[in-house]
Amino acid sequence: MLKTMLKIDTRFIHKDIRKRADDLLSPACNAFSELVAKTCRGREWTGFWNYPQQQGYEVNKGIDSYISTIPHAYDAVVLLGIGGSLQGVQAVHDALRKTRLRLLFAGYHLSAGMTNAVLEQLEQCQPLLVVVSKSGETLETAVAFRVFRNYLEQRYRKHEACQRTIVVTDPDSGSLRAFSNANNCQAFSIPADVGGRYSVLTAVGLVPLALAGYDTTMLLQGADAFYTQMINTDNPAVIYAATRNAAYQADKHVEVLSYCDPHLRSLAAWWQQLFGESEGKDGKGILPTTMALTSDLHALGQYLQDGRRNMLETFLVVEDMQSASTQVPTDPLPAVGQRQDYLANKTMQELNAIAINSTRLAHHDGGVPNMSIILSRLDAYGLGYLFAFWQTACAISGALLGVNPFDQDGVENYKRNMLALAGKSGLESEAEKLRSRLQ
Amino acid sequence: MLKTMLKIDTRFIHKDIRKRADDLLSPACNAFSELVAKTCRGREWTGFWNYPQQQGYEVNKGIDSYISTIPHAYDAVVLLGIGGSLQGVQAVHDALRKTRLRLLFAGYHLSAGMTNAVLEQLEQCQPLLVVVSKSGETLETAVAFRVFRNYLEQRYRKHEACQRTIVVTDPDSGSLRAFSNANNCQAFSIPADVGGRYSVLTAVGLVPLALAGYDTTMLLQGADAFYTQMINTDNPAVIYAATRNAAYQADKHVEVLSYCDPHLRSLAAWWQQLFGESEGKDGKGILPTTMALTSDLHALGQYLQDGRRNMLETFLVVEDMQSASTQVPTDPLPAVGQRQDYLANKTMQELNAIAINSTRLAHHDGGVPNMSIILSRLDAYGLGYLFAFWQTACAISGALLGVNPFDQDGVENYKRNMLALAGKSGLESEAEKLRSRLQ
């Protein structure tokens, strides 16, 4: 059963690209070996590989025992984070939607309206605050931390506010670590060798998910199973990486991830960050975009079928969504009762599968090569497996593309401008130049 | 004041593309004239132009007077629709978030989980059901209609269920029209000369929005103001259409709409459908994608800054989001109090504007031409104006690209497969062929 937790179907990749992909299997296997041996480019960031066995289970135990000692009642968790410090948690929460309390998100934007909406909801809750930032300097999270700290201190006074605040940050340095030391807050560490977008199975994801009542042990076990099984040749991560690079070489510069249920939207966003930030550099990289099935067939379906032929499509299909089966009732339209007779006695799940298969065929016929990632079931275990699969595939894919899949120097450019325009001292002359360009 | 409801800033479009855009202004103006004169390609679908004065205000009055006669108390509206029958309403609702009741959505997917979640919420409500589909045959909406009709009939019995059901469909034909005739349901008509993605300001959008308590008169007045003002040379729709086509000619095959607040996500999705479905055909068209600011800078920012240089970026900036101002409190980090001193005494709104300006400069410097659409305020009037602007720009842009911006033949391909695979009678041999390809 474990063997088929995840399969890749490449039948609807056109022949020329499949041939290229075959040629890339051997370099992809090499890249995989270098990842496992930690001899690859960016090797100092490969701590995500086999993390559950290395540290994850231990960290998870520590989190569980902390949770059993929390001195105050709580029925809500507010997670402050952005990018890699947020998207993995949102992915799990959106996909599984089973929490024992309210899980709210802030610190990922500079929207006063969104911030105020979360603050309003807290009036009916007893919240804990989890703030996640490696440096503690991330603007959006730092701003939200001030707003929510202020709220907690006014409501609970300083001592209890600190007890309701949990920090996930660098083990030694940075302003959040300094804050937690000075105020005696509970703190967890982000490992030094795991980058933000590869961190969902570290304390970054485990702390808020465990607090919200998700089964983080199952999440780790799913990832662990992937790492344990993948030391063999039919590695789906190798196949996925080789296929998308083959498509890229054949001028497919965009990958559309078409996911089988709107509940997977945050998971798709997590995938988009993982691949976009890992590969979009040095003037190259597949642009990752996403599409919800079947909703977005009524928005992007026309483009996929008949627009510019520069796309690879990847279907994310889940065989068992673990939701109650919904039978379609008989037709309420007596006047035209026979027109949709083919719907009768089908479940929504069956119709969704038919729609997706129809789309795979139609897009292939329209000239869009497509593959499917088929996950056998959507639970914490399956998600853990999928996270590990995609992170591994991303490391391999970046190596094939010839980039370092673990850095992100490009995000510094707007940040430098921002600090100057926001008035950080020492940057006055840069700020003046920028302002003159904006006038 | 009305004159500056919307401005376009093209300063951060690189010179070569700006020159091309200048050359396209004259054909764009011609395309605009042909739209107004209804002599353009696809002229039979140009009913959206000047619709408020042509019919919109009248239709809106009819809706208001119907609402005053609804015989049952209600505190929720469930809208069943997909694509153009849904996305405009979601755009307004997400952007303004001010309803006098609960507004829920279904019929836009085949997800049993999402459907059940809406049904659960109804237990605490007294709902009305609004079903929107021109043909009545749209699979997702038809399936949901059966499920929700069934629910209403079991809860209220047939007579009251019909009184709680409002149909928006073709004036004469189709299964929903037949249903409403047979069951004496309230029905509103979708005009014959307005396509789905251009229909937000017709009964398609006005009925659910008015029921939810939005100011649909202001929405129409905003659009009306655009149509009235645009018969002149500084037409921002002409500038936008010319600029994006100039970028496309310069091999910018993707347009990223970077919107200034996460609350504009559904509006961006509406834009994506409008342009993707209008232009993605005949093997061409800019692929429309979207990015939430500042959140997605931590996901796609790296790609935008340093990935493949095949993108045009359009910032959607709102000067007044009409949300309460949020001052950033003083730094709660005593240990490192000086590090983020530049945040003190700024509002989130100011920081958001700084972040966006920083990004415009950085992406320009990184080789991504970008323009900004600057809307003066986010209310029903501003949204109406923006809808009319973009629909007009899309008609012009499609004409410049040399496609019919009003058809969508490509979406039929997967639908044909779907009917066959779902077992529609008469398609048995086609179904067999498809099944053998899937095995």
CSV table of N, CA and C in Angstrom, one decimal, chain A residues 11 82 108 111-112 114-115 137 139-140 142 146 175 179 248 253 261 263 265 273 277 280-286 294-295 297-299 302-303 305-308 326 329 331-333 336 339-340 342-343 346 348-349 355 358 361-362 364-365 408-410 413-414 417-419 421-422 437-439, chain B residues 11 82 108 111-112 114-115 137 139-140 142 146 175 179 248 253 261 263 265 273 277 280-287 294-295 298-299 302-303 305-308 326 329 331-333 336 339-340 342-343 346 348-349 355 358 361-362 364-365 408-410 413-414 417-419 421-422 437-439:
chain,number,residue,atom,x,y,z
A,11,ARG,N,1.5,9.6,-19.5
A,11,ARG,CA,1.0,9.2,-20.8
A,11,ARG,C,0.6,10.4,-21.7
A,82,ILE,N,4.8,34.7,7.0
A,82,ILE,CA,4.7,35.0,5.6
A,82,ILE,C,5.6,34.0,4.8
A,108,TYR,N,1.1,38.4,7.0
A,108,TYR,CA,1.5,38.0,5.7
A,108,TYR,C,1.1,39.1,4.6
A,111,SER,N,-2.2,44.8,4.9
A,111,SER,CA,-3.5,45.3,4.8
A,111,SER,C,-4.2,45.6,6.1
A,112,ALA,N,-4.5,46.8,6.3
A,112,ALA,CA,-5.2,47.2,7.6
A,112,ALA,C,-6.5,46.5,7.7
A,114,MET,N,-7.5,43.5,6.5
A,114,MET,CA,-7.4,42.1,6.9
A,114,MET,C,-7.0,42.0,8.3
A,115,THR,N,-6.1,42.9,8.8
A,115,THR,CA,-5.6,42.8,10.2
A,115,THR,C,-6.7,43.1,11.1
A,137,GLU,N,13.1,40.1,11.3
A,137,GLU,CA,13.1,41.4,10.6
A,137,GLU,C,12.1,41.5,9.5
A,139,LEU,N,9.3,42.4,7.3
A,139,LEU,CA,8.5,43.6,7.6
A,139,LEU,C,7.0,43.3,8.0
A,140,GLU,N,6.3,42.5,7.1
A,140,GLU,CA,4.9,42.2,7.4
A,140,GLU,C,4.7,41.5,8.7
A,142,ALA,N,6.8,41.5,11.3
A,142,ALA,CA,7.2,42.4,12.4
A,142,ALA,C,6.1,43.5,12.7
A,146,ARG,N,3.8,43.6,16.3
A,146,ARG,CA,3.6,44.8,17.1
A,146,ARG,C,2.1,45.0,17.4
A,175,SER,N,16.1,39.4,16.2
A,175,SER,CA,15.4,40.2,17.2
A,175,SER,C,14.3,39.4,17.9
A,179,PHE,N,14.0,38.9,21.8
A,179,PHE,CA,12.7,39.2,22.5
A,179,PHE,C,12.3,38.1,23.4
A,248,TYR,N,10.5,22.2,-20.4
A,248,TYR,CA,11.1,23.5,-20.4
A,248,TYR,C,12.1,23.7,-21.6
A,253,HIS,N,7.4,27.2,-21.1
A,253,HIS,CA,8.0,28.1,-20.1
A,253,HIS,C,7.1,28.3,-18.8
A,261,ASP,N,-9.4,19.8,-6.4
A,261,ASP,CA,-10.5,20.3,-5.5
A,261,ASP,C,-10.1,21.6,-5.0
A,263,HIS,N,-10.3,22.8,-2.2
A,263,HIS,CA,-9.6,22.8,-0.9
A,263,HIS,C,-8.1,22.7,-1.0
A,265,ARG,N,-6.2,24.7,-2.7
A,265,ARG,CA,-5.7,26.0,-3.2
A,265,ARG,C,-4.4,26.4,-2.4
A,273,GLN,N,5.2,28.7,-4.5
A,273,GLN,CA,6.4,29.3,-3.8
A,273,GLN,C,7.6,28.4,-4.0
A,277,GLU,N,10.4,30.2,-6.3
A,277,GLU,CA,11.5,30.8,-5.6
A,277,GLU,C,12.8,30.0,-5.8
A,280,GLY,N,13.3,30.3,-10.3
A,280,GLY,CA,13.2,31.6,-11.0
A,280,GLY,C,14.4,32.5,-10.8
A,281,LYS,N,15.5,32.2,-11.5
A,281,LYS,CA,16.7,33.0,-11.3
A,281,LYS,C,17.6,32.9,-12.5
A,282,ASP,N,18.6,33.7,-12.5
A,282,ASP,CA,19.6,33.7,-13.6
A,282,ASP,C,18.8,33.8,-15.0
A,283,GLY,N,17.7,34.5,-15.0
A,283,GLY,CA,17.0,34.7,-16.3
A,283,GLY,C,16.3,33.4,-16.8
A,284,LYS,N,16.1,32.4,-15.9
A,284,LYS,CA,15.4,31.2,-16.4
A,284,LYS,C,14.4,30.7,-15.4
A,285,GLY,N,13.9,29.5,-15.6
A,285,GLY,CA,12.9,28.9,-14.7
A,285,GLY,C,11.5,28.8,-15.3
A,286,ILE,N,10.9,27.7,-15.0
A,286,ILE,CA,9.4,27.6,-15.4
A,286,ILE,C,8.6,28.5,-14.5
A,294,THR,N,-13.0,21.9,-10.8
A,294,THR,CA,-13.2,22.3,-12.1
A,294,THR,C,-13.5,23.8,-12.3
A,295,SER,N,-13.5,24.5,-11.2
A,295,SER,CA,-13.9,26.0,-11.3
A,295,SER,C,-13.2,26.7,-12.4
A,297,LEU,N,-11.7,25.9,-15.1
A,297,LEU,CA,-11.9,25.6,-16.5
A,297,LEU,C,-12.9,26.6,-17.1
A,298,HIS,N,-13.7,27.3,-16.2
A,298,HIS,CA,-14.6,28.3,-16.7
A,298,HIS,C,-13.9,29.7,-16.7
A,299,ALA,N,-12.6,29.7,-16.5
A,299,ALA,CA,-11.9,30.9,-16.5
A,299,ALA,C,-10.6,30.8,-17.4
A,302,GLN,N,-10.3,28.0,-21.6
A,302,GLN,CA,-10.1,28.5,-23.0
A,302,GLN,C,-8.7,28.7,-23.4
A,303,TYR,N,-8.0,29.4,-22.5
A,303,TYR,CA,-6.5,29.6,-22.8
A,303,TYR,C,-5.8,28.3,-22.8
A,305,GLN,N,-6.8,25.4,-23.6
A,305,GLN,CA,-7.2,24.6,-24.8
A,305,GLN,C,-6.6,25.2,-26.1
A,306,ASP,N,-6.6,26.5,-26.2
A,306,ASP,CA,-6.4,27.1,-27.5
A,306,ASP,C,-5.5,28.4,-27.5
A,307,GLY,N,-4.9,28.7,-26.4
A,307,GLY,CA,-4.1,29.9,-26.3
A,307,GLY,C,-2.6,29.6,-26.8
A,308,ARG,N,-1.7,30.4,-26.4
A,308,ARG,CA,-0.3,30.2,-26.7
A,308,ARG,C,0.2,28.8,-26.2
A,326,THR,N,-21.3,12.3,-2.0
A,326,THR,CA,-22.5,13.0,-2.2
A,326,THR,C,-23.1,12.5,-3.5
A,329,PRO,N,-28.9,14.1,-6.5
A,329,PRO,CA,-30.3,13.8,-6.5
A,329,PRO,C,-30.9,13.7,-7.9
A,331,ASP,N,-33.3,14.7,-11.1
A,331,ASP,CA,-33.5,16.0,-11.8
A,331,ASP,C,-34.7,16.7,-11.2
A,332,PRO,N,-34.5,17.9,-10.7
A,332,PRO,CA,-35.7,18.7,-10.3
A,332,PRO,C,-36.4,19.4,-11.4
A,333,LEU,N,-36.0,19.2,-12.7
A,333,LEU,CA,-36.5,19.9,-13.8
A,333,LEU,C,-37.5,19.1,-14.6
A,336,VAL,N,-37.9,19.3,-18.5
A,336,VAL,CA,-36.8,18.8,-19.4
A,336,VAL,C,-36.0,17.7,-18.8
A,339,ARG,N,-32.9,15.7,-20.2
A,339,ARG,CA,-31.7,16.3,-20.8
A,339,ARG,C,-30.4,15.9,-20.1
A,340,GLN,N,-30.5,15.8,-18.7
A,340,GLN,CA,-29.3,15.5,-18.0
A,340,GLN,C,-29.4,14.2,-17.3
A,342,TYR,N,-27.9,11.6,-17.7
A,342,TYR,CA,-26.6,11.0,-17.5
A,342,TYR,C,-26.0,11.3,-16.1
A,343,LEU,N,-26.6,12.3,-15.4
A,343,LEU,CA,-26.1,12.7,-14.1
A,343,LEU,C,-26.6,11.7,-13.0
A,346,LYS,N,-25.0,9.2,-10.0
A,346,LYS,CA,-23.5,9.4,-9.8
A,346,LYS,C,-23.2,10.2,-8.6
A,348,MET,N,-20.8,13.1,-6.7
A,348,MET,CA,-20.0,14.3,-7.2
A,348,MET,C,-18.5,13.9,-7.4
A,349,GLN,N,-18.0,13.0,-6.5
A,349,GLN,CA,-16.7,12.5,-6.7
A,349,GLN,C,-16.5,11.8,-8.1
A,355,ALA,N,-14.7,14.7,-15.1
A,355,ALA,CA,-14.3,16.0,-15.6
A,355,ALA,C,-12.8,16.1,-15.8
A,358,SER,N,-11.5,14.0,-18.6
A,358,SER,CA,-11.9,14.7,-19.9
A,358,SER,C,-11.0,15.8,-20.2
A,361,LEU,N,-7.4,14.6,-21.5
A,361,LEU,CA,-7.5,14.2,-22.9
A,361,LEU,C,-7.6,15.5,-23.8
A,362,ALA,N,-8.5,16.4,-23.4
A,362,ALA,CA,-8.8,17.5,-24.3
A,362,ALA,C,-7.5,18.4,-24.4
A,364,HIS,N,-4.4,17.5,-23.9
A,364,HIS,CA,-3.4,16.8,-24.7
A,364,HIS,C,-3.7,17.0,-26.2
A,365,ASP,N,-4.9,16.8,-26.5
A,365,ASP,CA,-5.3,17.0,-28.0
A,365,ASP,C,-5.1,18.4,-28.4
A,408,GLN,N,17.7,32.7,-2.8
A,408,GLN,CA,16.7,33.6,-3.3
A,408,GLN,C,17.2,35.0,-3.2
A,409,ASP,N,18.3,35.3,-3.9
A,409,ASP,CA,18.9,36.6,-3.8
A,409,ASP,C,18.0,37.7,-4.4
A,410,GLY,N,17.2,37.3,-5.4
A,410,GLY,CA,16.4,38.3,-6.1
A,410,GLY,C,15.4,39.0,-5.2
A,413,ASN,N,16.1,42.8,-3.7
A,413,ASN,CA,16.1,44.1,-4.4
A,413,ASN,C,15.0,45.1,-3.9
A,414,TYR,N,13.7,44.6,-3.9
A,414,TYR,CA,12.7,45.5,-3.5
A,414,TYR,C,12.8,45.8,-2.0
A,417,ASN,N,15.0,48.8,-1.5
A,417,ASN,CA,14.2,50.0,-1.8
A,417,ASN,C,13.3,50.4,-0.7
A,418,MET,N,12.7,49.3,-0.1
A,418,MET,CA,11.7,49.6,0.9
A,418,MET,C,12.3,50.2,2.1
A,419,LEU,N,13.4,49.6,2.6
A,419,LEU,CA,14.0,50.2,3.8
A,419,LEU,C,14.4,51.6,3.5
A,421,LEU,N,13.0,53.8,1.4
A,421,LEU,CA,11.8,54.6,1.3
A,421,LEU,C,11.1,54.7,2.6
A,422,ALA,N,11.3,53.7,3.5
A,422,ALA,CA,10.6,53.8,4.8
A,422,ALA,C,11.4,54.6,5.8
A,437,ARG,N,12.6,59.2,-8.9
A,437,ARG,CA,12.1,58.4,-10.0
A,437,ARG,C,10.5,58.2,-9.9
A,438,LEU,N,10.0,58.3,-8.7
A,438,LEU,CA,8.6,58.0,-8.5
A,438,LEU,C,7.7,59.3,-8.7
A,439,GLN,N,8.4,60.5,-8.7
A,439,GLN,CA,7.6,61.7,-8.8
A,439,GLN,C,7.2,62.0,-10.3
B,11,ARG,N,5.2,54.8,-16.6
B,11,ARG,CA,6.6,55.3,-16.5
B,11,ARG,C,7.5,54.1,-16.4
B,82,ILE,N,-21.0,29.6,-11.8
B,82,ILE,CA,-19.6,29.3,-12.1
B,82,ILE,C,-19.1,30.3,-13.2
B,108,TYR,N,-19.8,25.9,-8.3
B,108,TYR,CA,-18.7,26.3,-9.1
B,108,TYR,C,-17.6,25.3,-9.0
B,111,SER,N,-16.8,19.5,-5.9
B,111,SER,CA,-16.2,19.0,-4.6
B,111,SER,C,-17.3,18.7,-3.6
B,112,ALA,N,-17.4,17.5,-3.2
B,112,ALA,CA,-18.4,17.1,-2.2
B,112,ALA,C,-18.1,17.8,-0.9
B,114,MET,N,-16.7,20.7,-0.3
B,114,MET,CA,-17.1,22.1,-0.3
B,114,MET,C,-18.6,22.3,-0.2
B,115,THR,N,-19.3,21.4,-0.9
B,115,THR,CA,-20.7,21.4,-1.0
B,115,THR,C,-21.3,21.2,0.4
B,137,GLU,N,-27.5,24.2,-18.4
B,137,GLU,CA,-26.9,22.9,-18.6
B,137,GLU,C,-25.5,22.8,-18.0
B,139,LEU,N,-22.6,21.9,-16.0
B,139,LEU,CA,-22.6,20.7,-15.2
B,139,LEU,C,-22.5,21.1,-13.7
B,140,GLU,N,-21.5,21.9,-13.3
B,140,GLU,CA,-21.3,22.1,-11.9
B,140,GLU,C,-22.5,22.8,-11.2
B,142,ALA,N,-25.6,22.7,-12.4
B,142,ALA,CA,-26.8,21.8,-12.5
B,142,ALA,C,-26.7,20.8,-11.3
B,146,ARG,N,-29.5,20.6,-8.1
B,146,ARG,CA,-30.2,19.4,-7.6
B,146,ARG,C,-30.0,19.2,-6.1
B,175,SER,N,-33.2,24.9,-19.8
B,175,SER,CA,-33.9,24.1,-18.8
B,175,SER,C,-34.2,24.9,-17.5
B,179,PHE,N,-37.8,25.3,-16.0
B,179,PHE,CA,-38.1,25.0,-14.6
B,179,PHE,C,-38.8,26.2,-13.9
B,248,TYR,N,3.3,42.3,-25.5
B,248,TYR,CA,3.2,41.0,-26.1
B,248,TYR,C,4.0,40.9,-27.4
B,253,HIS,N,5.0,37.3,-22.8
B,253,HIS,CA,3.8,36.4,-23.0
B,253,HIS,C,2.9,36.2,-21.8
B,261,ASP,N,-3.9,44.5,-2.3
B,261,ASP,CA,-4.5,44.1,-1.0
B,261,ASP,C,-5.1,42.7,-1.2
B,263,HIS,N,-7.7,41.5,-0.2
B,263,HIS,CA,-9.1,41.5,-0.4
B,263,HIS,C,-9.5,41.6,-1.9
B,265,ARG,N,-8.4,39.6,-4.2
B,265,ARG,CA,-8.1,38.4,-4.9
B,265,ARG,C,-9.2,38.0,-5.9
B,273,GLN,N,-10.2,35.7,-15.7
B,273,GLN,CA,-11.1,35.1,-16.6
B,273,GLN,C,-11.4,36.0,-17.8
B,277,GLU,N,-10.0,34.2,-21.2
B,277,GLU,CA,-11.0,33.6,-22.1
B,277,GLU,C,-11.2,34.5,-23.3
B,280,GLY,N,-7.1,34.1,-25.1
B,280,GLY,CA,-6.4,32.9,-25.3
B,280,GLY,C,-7.0,32.0,-26.4
B,281,LYS,N,-6.6,32.3,-27.6
B,281,LYS,CA,-7.2,31.5,-28.7
B,281,LYS,C,-6.3,31.6,-29.9
B,282,ASP,N,-6.6,30.7,-30.9
B,282,ASP,CA,-5.8,30.8,-32.2
B,282,ASP,C,-4.3,30.7,-31.9
B,283,GLY,N,-3.9,30.0,-30.8
B,283,GLY,CA,-2.5,29.8,-30.5
B,283,GLY,C,-1.8,31.1,-30.0
B,284,LYS,N,-2.6,32.1,-29.6
B,284,LYS,CA,-2.0,33.3,-29.1
B,284,LYS,C,-2.6,33.8,-27.8
B,285,GLY,N,-2.2,35.0,-27.4
B,285,GLY,CA,-2.8,35.6,-26.2
B,285,GLY,C,-1.8,35.7,-25.0
B,286,ILE,N,-1.9,36.8,-24.3
B,286,ILE,CA,-1.1,36.9,-23.0
B,286,ILE,C,-1.7,36.0,-22.0
B,287,LEU,N,-0.9,35.2,-21.3
B,287,LEU,CA,-1.4,34.4,-20.2
B,287,LEU,C,-1.6,35.3,-19.0
B,294,THR,N,1.3,42.4,-0.2
B,294,THR,CA,2.7,42.1,-0.5
B,294,THR,C,3.0,40.6,-0.3
B,295,SER,N,1.9,39.8,0.1
B,295,SER,CA,2.1,38.4,0.4
B,295,SER,C,3.0,37.6,-0.6
B,298,HIS,N,6.8,37.1,-1.3
B,298,HIS,CA,7.5,36.1,-0.6
B,298,HIS,C,7.3,34.7,-1.2
B,299,ALA,N,6.7,34.7,-2.4
B,299,ALA,CA,6.5,33.4,-3.1
B,299,ALA,C,7.0,33.6,-4.6
B,302,GLN,N,10.9,36.4,-6.1
B,302,GLN,CA,12.2,35.9,-6.7
B,302,GLN,C,12.1,35.7,-8.2
B,303,TYR,N,11.0,35.1,-8.7
B,303,TYR,CA,10.8,34.8,-10.1
B,303,TYR,C,10.6,36.2,-10.8
B,305,GLN,N,11.7,39.1,-10.1
B,305,GLN,CA,12.9,39.8,-10.1
B,305,GLN,C,14.0,39.3,-11.0
B,306,ASP,N,14.1,38.0,-11.1
B,306,ASP,CA,15.3,37.4,-11.6
B,306,ASP,C,15.0,36.1,-12.5
B,307,GLY,N,13.8,35.7,-12.7
B,307,GLY,CA,13.5,34.6,-13.5
B,307,GLY,C,13.4,34.9,-15.0
B,308,ARG,N,12.8,34.1,-15.8
B,308,ARG,CA,12.7,34.3,-17.2
B,308,ARG,C,12.0,35.7,-17.5
B,326,THR,N,-4.5,52.0,10.4
B,326,THR,CA,-3.9,51.2,11.5
B,326,THR,C,-2.5,51.7,11.7
B,329,PRO,N,2.2,50.1,16.3
B,329,PRO,CA,2.6,50.4,17.7
B,329,PRO,C,4.1,50.5,17.8
B,331,ASP,N,7.9,49.6,19.1
B,331,ASP,CA,8.5,48.3,19.0
B,331,ASP,C,8.4,47.5,20.4
B,332,PRO,N,7.9,46.3,20.3
B,332,PRO,CA,7.8,45.5,21.6
B,332,PRO,C,9.2,44.8,21.9
B,333,LEU,N,10.2,45.1,21.1
B,333,LEU,CA,11.4,44.3,21.3
B,333,LEU,C,12.5,45.2,22.0
B,336,VAL,N,16.3,45.0,21.0
B,336,VAL,CA,16.9,45.4,19.8
B,336,VAL,C,16.0,46.6,19.2
B,339,ARG,N,16.4,48.6,15.9
B,339,ARG,CA,16.6,48.1,14.5
B,339,ARG,C,15.5,48.4,13.5
B,340,GLN,N,14.3,48.5,14.0
B,340,GLN,CA,13.2,48.8,13.1
B,340,GLN,C,12.5,50.1,13.5
B,342,TYR,N,12.5,52.7,11.9
B,342,TYR,CA,11.8,53.3,10.8
B,342,TYR,C,10.4,53.0,10.6
B,343,LEU,N,9.9,52.0,11.4
B,343,LEU,CA,8.5,51.6,11.3
B,343,LEU,C,7.6,52.6,12.2
B,346,LYS,N,4.2,55.0,11.5
B,346,LYS,CA,3.7,54.9,10.2
B,346,LYS,C,2.4,54.1,10.3
B,348,MET,N,-0.2,51.1,8.5
B,348,MET,CA,0.0,50.0,7.6
B,348,MET,C,-0.2,50.4,6.1
B,349,GLN,N,-1.2,51.3,5.9
B,349,GLN,CA,-1.4,51.8,4.6
B,349,GLN,C,-0.2,52.5,4.0
B,355,ALA,N,6.0,49.7,0.1
B,355,ALA,CA,6.4,48.3,-0.4
B,355,ALA,C,6.0,48.2,-1.9
B,358,SER,N,8.4,50.4,-4.0
B,358,SER,CA,9.7,49.7,-4.0
B,358,SER,C,9.7,48.6,-5.0
B,361,LEU,N,9.8,49.8,-8.7
B,361,LEU,CA,11.2,50.2,-9.1
B,361,LEU,C,12.1,49.0,-9.3
B,362,ALA,N,12.0,48.1,-8.3
B,362,ALA,CA,12.9,46.9,-8.4
B,362,ALA,C,12.6,46.0,-9.6
B,364,HIS,N,11.2,46.9,-12.4
B,364,HIS,CA,11.6,47.7,-13.6
B,364,HIS,C,13.1,47.5,-13.8
B,365,ASP,N,13.9,47.7,-12.7
B,365,ASP,CA,15.3,47.5,-12.8
B,365,ASP,C,15.7,46.1,-13.1
B,408,GLN,N,-15.6,31.7,-27.1
B,408,GLN,CA,-14.8,30.8,-26.3
B,408,GLN,C,-15.0,29.4,-26.7
B,409,ASP,N,-14.7,29.1,-28.0
B,409,ASP,CA,-15.0,27.8,-28.6
B,409,ASP,C,-14.1,26.7,-27.9
B,410,GLY,N,-13.0,27.1,-27.4
B,410,GLY,CA,-12.1,26.1,-26.8
B,410,GLY,C,-12.6,25.4,-25.6
B,413,ASN,N,-14.2,21.6,-25.9
B,413,ASN,CA,-13.5,20.3,-26.1
B,413,ASN,C,-13.6,19.3,-24.9
B,414,TYR,N,-13.3,19.8,-23.7
B,414,TYR,CA,-13.3,18.9,-22.5
B,414,TYR,C,-14.8,18.6,-22.2
B,417,ASN,N,-15.9,15.6,-24.2
B,417,ASN,CA,-15.4,14.4,-23.6
B,417,ASN,C,-16.2,14.0,-22.3
B,418,MET,N,-16.5,15.0,-21.6
B,418,MET,CA,-17.2,14.8,-20.3
B,418,MET,C,-18.5,14.2,-20.5
B,419,LEU,N,-19.3,14.8,-21.4
B,419,LEU,CA,-20.6,14.2,-21.7
B,419,LEU,C,-20.5,12.7,-22.1
B,421,LEU,N,-18.0,10.6,-21.4
B,421,LEU,CA,-17.6,9.7,-20.3
B,421,LEU,C,-18.6,9.6,-19.2
B,422,ALA,N,-19.5,10.6,-19.1
B,422,ALA,CA,-20.5,10.6,-18.1
B,422,ALA,C,-21.7,9.7,-18.6
B,437,ARG,N,-8.1,5.3,-24.2
B,437,ARG,CA,-6.9,6.1,-24.0
B,437,ARG,C,-6.5,6.3,-22.6
B,438,LEU,N,-7.5,6.2,-21.7
B,438,LEU,CA,-7.3,6.4,-20.3
B,438,LEU,C,-6.8,5.2,-19.6
B,439,GLN,N,-7.0,4.0,-20.2
B,439,GLN,CA,-6.6,2.7,-19.5
B,439,GLN,C,-5.1,2.4,-19.5
